[in-house]
Amino acid sequence: MRKKIGLIGGGNIGATLAHLILQRNLGDVVLVDIAEGVTQGKALDLYQAAAIDDLNGHIVGTQDYSALKGADAVVVTAGVPRKPGMSRDDLLQINSQIIKEIGQQIRQHCPKAFVVVVTNPLDAMVWLMQKSSGLPTHQVVGMAGILDSGRFRHFLAVALGVAVQDVKTFVLGGHGDNMVALPRHTTVAGIPLQTWIDQGKLSSQQLDDMIKRTQNGGAEIVNLMKTGSAYYAPASAALQMVEAYLFDEKRILPCAAFLNGEYGVKDIYAGVPVMIGAGGAEKVIELDLNAVEKQQFEASVSSVQKLVDDLKALGF
């Protein structure tokens, strides 16, 4: 039986995801958006692209959430994207009502789905999605760490002149300007990053600049595009999480996951390495953080906690 993948939000990320899913023949797609005709038009366009590529796939564009019934996985990208000058946190009040309503629809139509949230401000929106949907915490995760780590990997690969697939790293904490890059846990072809620095292949200043560029990665793209935000990389990152779930891959991926004592944090979502398999977020992997890394992580989590407290104050 073919898998059913729901995509809520028919903008650039949702449409890119739909195209990737059809190209990889991962399952049937339901693309939902409140804007009348948009998802129907994109579905027709994607059907015609599939015909050109000799691909068989099924995609439905709709405004009706009931089409999500029985979905195995759902990716939520709906919400207002950032504009130049806006922070992710500026989107809190705008997008919180959208996420609350979507969570209630997921609870009604596909309560067994694995849900990946992409909407910003990411960590707070994942928390709200879990609360409003009532799904178990291991079924609701946020896409951020893969994207942020991908940005950091790209910058490192270019600076070192190496293949990006040989660069392995993690970015922890909230998906914001104080996310935590981990050079100490970064390797290039298994060689610690510090070795490359010691050999003069990369300066400490270059590394600091890359970390800042990673932290501001989304804003850099927003400022360049002026009328939109990143979508190719976020779509690829979300799809990696969905694939790990659908195929029980047991991938260790940096995701916004619910913490219940891990890293000394309770009752909040934050970016950490997580094993993703058929059970959803099956296990949080605890890294050995030094004093500086721990302080940075706690500061990042505190920023997330403030957003969650703001949501509670707004009545969510």
Short mmCIF file of C-alpha atoms in Angstrom, two decimals:
data_model
loop_
_atom_site.label_atom_id
_atom_site.label_comp_id
_atom_site.label_asym_id
_atom_site.label_seq_id
_atom_site.Cartn_x
_atom_site.Cartn_y
_atom_site.Cartn_z
CA MET A 1 0.00 0.00 0.00
CA ARG A 2 1.38 3.41 -0.99
CA LYS A 3 2.24 5.90 1.71
CA LYS A 4 0.21 9.09 2.03
CA ILE A 5 2.06 12.32 2.76
CA GLY A 6 0.19 15.48 3.68
CA LEU A 7 1.69 18.90 3.01
CA ILE A 8 -0.07 21.78 4.73
CA GLY A 9 0.89 25.05 3.07
CA GLY A 10 1.00 25.44 -0.69
CA GLY A 11 3.81 27.98 -0.86
CA ASN A 12 7.33 27.46 -2.13
CA ILE A 13 8.40 24.92 0.51
CA GLY A 14 5.22 22.86 0.18
CA ALA A 15 5.36 22.83 -3.62
CA THR A 16 9.07 21.95 -3.63
CA LEU A 17 8.38 19.11 -1.21
CA ALA A 18 5.56 17.82 -3.42
CA HIS A 19 7.88 17.81 -6.43
CA LEU A 20 10.64 15.98 -4.52
CA ILE A 21 8.21 13.37 -3.19
CA LEU A 22 6.86 12.65 -6.67
CA GLN A 23 10.36 12.48 -8.17
CA ARG A 24 11.45 9.97 -5.52
CA ASN A 25 8.15 8.05 -5.69
CA LEU A 26 7.83 8.15 -1.90
CA GLY A 27 4.05 8.09 -1.88
CA ASP A 28 0.87 9.97 -2.73
CA VAL A 29 0.67 13.67 -1.89
CA VAL A 30 -2.13 15.79 -0.46
CA LEU A 31 -1.31 19.50 -0.75
CA VAL A 32 -3.57 21.66 1.44
CA ASP A 33 -3.82 25.44 1.52
CA ILE A 34 -6.61 27.86 2.37
CA ALA A 35 -5.95 29.90 -0.80
CA GLU A 36 -8.52 28.76 -3.32
CA GLY A 37 -7.12 27.30 -6.53
CA VAL A 38 -3.44 27.54 -5.61
CA THR A 39 -2.92 23.91 -4.65
CA GLN A 40 -5.15 22.70 -7.46
CA GLY A 41 -3.05 24.65 -9.95
CA LYS A 42 0.22 23.39 -8.52
CA ALA A 43 -1.08 19.83 -8.45
CA LEU A 44 -1.97 20.04 -12.14
CA ASP A 45 1.43 21.52 -12.94
CA LEU A 46 3.16 18.74 -10.97
CA TYR A 47 1.10 16.05 -12.71
CA GLN A 48 2.24 17.42 -16.04
CA ALA A 49 5.86 17.55 -14.86
CA ALA A 50 5.54 13.91 -13.77
CA ALA A 51 4.25 12.99 -17.22
CA ILE A 52 7.27 14.64 -18.83
CA ASP A 53 9.58 12.78 -16.44
CA ASP A 54 7.75 9.44 -17.02
CA LEU A 55 6.77 9.26 -13.35
CA ASN A 56 3.59 7.82 -11.91
CA GLY A 57 2.33 9.52 -8.80
CA HIS A 58 -0.86 10.83 -7.30
CA ILE A 59 -1.28 14.37 -5.96
CA VAL A 60 -4.38 16.16 -4.71
CA GLY A 61 -4.57 19.93 -4.27
CA THR A 62 -7.34 21.03 -1.95
CA GLN A 63 -8.64 23.45 0.69
CA ASP A 64 -10.32 20.56 2.52
CA TYR A 65 -8.39 19.16 5.48
CA SER A 66 -10.47 15.97 5.42
CA ALA A 67 -8.33 14.89 2.45
CA LEU A 68 -5.56 14.27 5.00
CA LYS A 69 -7.46 11.31 6.45
CA GLY A 70 -5.10 8.43 7.13
CA ALA A 71 -1.93 10.34 6.20
CA ASP A 72 1.24 8.59 7.33
CA ALA A 73 3.25 11.80 7.60
CA VAL A 74 2.42 15.49 7.50
CA VAL A 75 4.75 18.43 6.91
CA VAL A 76 3.43 21.82 8.05
CA THR A 77 4.83 24.84 6.24
CA ALA A 78 1.76 27.09 6.46
CA GLY A 79 2.22 30.55 7.87
CA VAL A 80 3.56 33.96 7.00
CA PRO A 81 7.20 33.94 5.81
CA ARG A 82 9.75 36.46 6.98
CA LYS A 83 10.27 39.74 5.20
CA PRO A 84 13.42 41.88 5.33
CA GLY A 85 13.89 43.36 8.80
CA MET A 86 11.69 40.75 10.50
CA SER A 87 13.01 38.23 12.97
CA ARG A 88 11.61 34.73 13.27
CA ASP A 89 10.16 35.81 16.61
CA ASP A 90 8.19 38.63 14.96
CA LEU A 91 6.05 35.95 13.36
CA LEU A 92 4.90 34.53 16.69
CA GLN A 93 1.44 36.07 17.01
CA ILE A 94 0.68 35.86 13.28
CA ASN A 95 1.52 32.20 12.88
CA SER A 96 0.39 30.85 16.25
CA GLN A 97 -3.30 30.99 15.37
CA ILE A 98 -2.60 29.24 12.05
CA ILE A 99 -0.68 26.44 13.76
CA LYS A 100 -3.35 26.01 16.44
CA GLU A 101 -6.05 25.53 13.81
CA ILE A 102 -3.91 23.12 11.80
CA GLY A 103 -3.14 21.10 14.92
CA GLN A 104 -6.85 20.66 15.57
CA GLN A 105 -7.37 19.50 11.97
CA ILE A 106 -4.54 16.96 12.28
CA ARG A 107 -6.04 15.66 15.53
CA GLN A 108 -9.36 15.13 13.71
CA HIS A 109 -8.18 13.65 10.42
CA CYS A 110 -4.79 11.95 10.89
CA PRO A 111 -3.96 11.53 14.59
CA LYS A 112 -1.46 8.73 13.88
CA ALA A 113 0.68 10.77 11.50
CA PHE A 114 4.29 11.75 12.06
CA VAL A 115 4.25 15.56 11.96
CA VAL A 116 7.16 17.76 10.91
CA VAL A 117 6.73 21.49 11.55
CA VAL A 118 8.65 24.03 9.45
CA THR A 119 6.72 27.20 10.33
CA ASN A 120 8.61 29.93 12.25
CA PRO A 121 9.32 30.73 15.01
CA LEU A 122 10.10 27.05 14.76
CA ASP A 123 10.60 25.72 18.29
CA ALA A 124 7.60 27.57 19.72
CA MET A 125 5.40 26.48 16.80
CA VAL A 126 6.36 22.82 17.33
CA TRP A 127 5.41 23.14 21.00
CA LEU A 128 2.06 24.68 20.01
CA MET A 129 1.46 22.02 17.34
CA GLN A 130 1.90 19.23 19.88
CA LYS A 131 -0.39 20.94 22.38
CA SER A 132 -3.13 21.76 19.86
CA SER A 133 -3.02 18.38 18.08
CA GLY A 134 -2.80 16.31 21.25
CA LEU A 135 -0.44 13.91 19.47
CA PRO A 136 2.26 12.17 21.52
CA THR A 137 5.46 14.19 21.74
CA HIS A 138 7.44 11.60 19.76
CA GLN A 139 5.09 12.10 16.78
CA VAL A 140 5.68 15.86 16.53
CA VAL A 141 9.09 17.31 15.63
CA GLY A 142 10.48 20.46 14.09
CA MET A 143 12.71 20.91 11.07
CA ALA A 144 15.58 23.23 11.87
CA GLY A 145 18.79 21.49 12.86
CA ILE A 146 19.24 19.73 9.51
CA LEU A 147 18.84 23.06 7.71
CA ASP A 148 21.19 24.95 10.03
CA SER A 149 23.74 22.13 9.97
CA GLY A 150 23.49 22.03 6.17
CA ARG A 151 24.30 25.72 5.98
CA PHE A 152 27.29 25.29 8.29
CA ARG A 153 28.49 22.25 6.31
CA HIS A 154 28.28 24.21 3.05
CA PHE A 155 30.31 27.12 4.41
CA LEU A 156 32.96 24.76 5.83
CA ALA A 157 33.22 22.70 2.64
CA VAL A 158 33.73 25.81 0.50
CA ALA A 159 36.34 27.27 2.87
CA LEU A 160 38.30 24.01 3.08
CA GLY A 161 37.87 23.05 -0.56
CA VAL A 162 36.48 19.60 0.30
CA ALA A 163 33.40 17.58 -0.65
CA VAL A 164 30.43 18.63 1.46
CA GLN A 165 29.49 14.99 2.13
CA ASP A 166 32.74 14.60 4.08
CA VAL A 167 31.79 17.38 6.50
CA LYS A 168 29.82 16.11 9.50
CA THR A 169 28.50 18.48 12.14
CA PHE A 170 25.56 19.38 14.38
CA VAL A 171 23.85 22.64 15.23
CA LEU A 172 21.90 22.62 18.51
CA GLY A 173 19.40 24.79 20.34
CA GLY A 174 16.57 26.95 19.13
CA HIS A 175 16.21 27.87 15.46
CA GLY A 176 17.19 31.47 16.02
CA ASP A 177 20.11 33.85 16.01
CA ASN A 178 21.62 32.16 19.08
CA MET A 179 21.60 28.60 17.72
CA VAL A 180 24.68 26.69 18.82
CA ALA A 181 27.23 25.45 16.29
CA LEU A 182 29.54 22.73 17.58
CA PRO A 183 33.04 22.91 16.04
CA ARG A 184 34.30 20.48 18.70
CA HIS A 185 31.87 17.86 17.36
CA THR A 186 32.68 18.62 13.71
CA THR A 187 34.79 16.35 11.51
CA VAL A 188 35.99 16.39 7.90
CA ALA A 189 36.41 12.84 6.55
CA GLY A 190 36.60 11.72 10.18
CA ILE A 191 39.37 14.22 10.99
CA PRO A 192 38.48 16.64 13.82
CA LEU A 193 37.96 20.21 12.59
CA GLN A 194 40.51 21.42 15.13
CA THR A 195 43.20 19.46 13.24
CA TRP A 196 42.44 21.47 10.09
CA ILE A 197 42.69 24.68 12.10
CA ASP A 198 45.98 23.59 13.67
CA GLN A 199 47.35 22.87 10.20
CA GLY A 200 46.46 26.38 9.03
CA LYS A 201 43.72 25.26 6.61
CA LEU A 202 41.15 27.39 8.45
CA SER A 203 41.59 30.30 10.84
CA SER A 204 39.66 30.76 14.06
CA GLN A 205 38.33 34.05 12.66
CA GLN A 206 37.06 32.32 9.52
CA LEU A 207 35.31 29.76 11.71
CA ASP A 208 33.71 32.46 13.86
CA ASP A 209 32.50 34.25 10.73
CA MET A 210 30.97 31.00 9.40
CA ILE A 211 29.16 30.37 12.67
CA LYS A 212 27.69 33.90 12.59
CA ARG A 213 26.71 33.41 8.94
CA THR A 214 25.00 30.13 9.86
CA GLN A 215 23.10 31.82 12.69
CA ASN A 216 21.96 34.51 10.25
CA GLY A 217 21.54 32.12 7.32
CA GLY A 218 17.82 32.63 6.89
CA ALA A 219 18.03 36.41 7.19
CA GLU A 220 20.79 36.54 4.56
CA ILE A 221 18.52 34.81 2.05
CA VAL A 222 15.51 36.92 3.00
CA ASN A 223 17.52 40.11 2.52
CA LEU A 224 18.75 38.94 -0.88
CA MET A 225 15.35 37.77 -2.14
CA LYS A 226 13.41 40.73 -0.64
CA THR A 227 10.01 39.11 -1.28
CA GLY A 228 10.47 35.62 0.13
CA SER A 229 12.55 33.27 2.23
CA ALA A 230 14.51 30.04 1.74
CA TYR A 231 12.64 27.03 0.41
CA TYR A 232 14.88 24.56 -1.45
CA ALA A 233 17.04 23.74 1.59
CA PRO A 234 14.13 23.69 4.09
CA ALA A 235 12.21 21.33 1.79
CA SER A 236 15.18 18.97 1.45
CA ALA A 237 15.70 18.99 5.22
CA ALA A 238 12.05 18.21 5.99
CA LEU A 239 12.03 15.42 3.43
CA GLN A 240 15.07 13.81 5.06
CA MET A 241 13.10 13.56 8.30
CA VAL A 242 10.02 12.13 6.55
CA GLU A 243 12.11 9.51 4.74
CA ALA A 244 13.79 8.46 7.99
CA TYR A 245 10.33 7.88 9.48
CA LEU A 246 8.68 6.16 6.51
CA PHE A 247 11.59 3.76 5.96
CA ASP A 248 12.49 3.25 9.64
CA GLU A 249 16.04 4.37 8.91
CA LYS A 250 17.08 5.10 12.52
CA ARG A 251 18.87 8.23 11.26
CA ILE A 252 20.54 10.45 13.85
CA LEU A 253 19.36 13.89 12.78
CA PRO A 254 19.38 17.29 14.49
CA CYS A 255 15.70 18.14 15.02
CA ALA A 256 13.54 20.19 17.34
CA ALA A 257 12.44 17.43 19.72
CA PHE A 258 10.60 17.35 23.02
CA LEU A 259 13.01 17.26 25.95
CA ASN A 260 11.97 15.56 29.16
CA GLY A 261 15.10 15.91 31.26
CA GLU A 262 17.69 15.41 28.52
CA TYR A 263 20.38 18.10 28.57
CA GLY A 264 18.86 19.19 31.89
CA VAL A 265 15.79 20.59 30.12
CA LYS A 266 12.15 19.61 30.65
CA ASP A 267 8.83 20.21 28.91
CA ILE A 268 10.10 22.16 25.91
CA TYR A 269 11.15 21.59 22.31
CA ALA A 270 14.71 22.41 21.25
CA GLY A 271 17.18 21.31 18.61
CA VAL A 272 19.15 18.20 19.56
CA PRO A 273 20.37 15.05 17.78
CA VAL A 274 17.46 12.60 17.55
CA MET A 275 17.05 9.06 16.26
CA ILE A 276 14.22 9.11 13.71
CA GLY A 277 12.59 5.82 12.78
CA ALA A 278 9.19 4.18 12.53
CA GLY A 279 8.48 5.25 16.11
CA GLY A 280 8.99 8.90 15.23
CA ALA A 281 11.45 10.69 17.48
CA GLU A 282 12.60 7.48 19.08
CA LYS A 283 15.53 8.70 21.16
CA VAL A 284 17.29 11.94 22.04
CA ILE A 285 21.06 11.59 21.77
CA GLU A 286 22.87 13.47 24.52
CA LEU A 287 26.21 14.95 23.51
CA ASP A 288 28.97 15.68 25.99
CA LEU A 289 28.96 19.49 26.08
CA ASN A 290 31.76 21.49 27.64
CA ALA A 291 31.06 24.48 29.90
CA VAL A 292 30.94 27.02 27.04
CA GLU A 293 28.74 24.83 24.82
CA LYS A 294 26.40 24.12 27.70
CA GLN A 295 26.10 27.82 28.51
CA GLN A 296 25.33 28.63 24.87
CA PHE A 297 22.75 25.83 24.68
CA GLU A 298 21.02 26.98 27.87
CA ALA A 299 20.89 30.56 26.55
CA SER A 300 19.33 29.32 23.30
CA VAL A 301 16.76 27.23 25.17
CA SER A 302 15.94 30.23 27.35
CA SER A 303 15.03 32.16 24.21
CA VAL A 304 12.68 29.35 23.21
CA GLN A 305 11.18 29.30 26.70
CA LYS A 306 10.46 33.03 26.46
CA LEU A 307 8.53 32.49 23.21
CA VAL A 308 6.55 29.64 24.77
CA ASP A 309 5.79 31.86 27.78
CA ASP A 310 4.60 34.55 25.33
CA LEU A 311 2.31 32.00 23.69
CA LYS A 312 0.86 31.05 27.06
CA ALA A 313 0.30 34.73 27.84
CA LEU A 314 -1.58 35.04 24.54
CA GLY A 315 -3.88 32.23 25.69
CA PHE A 316 -2.44 29.33 23.70
#
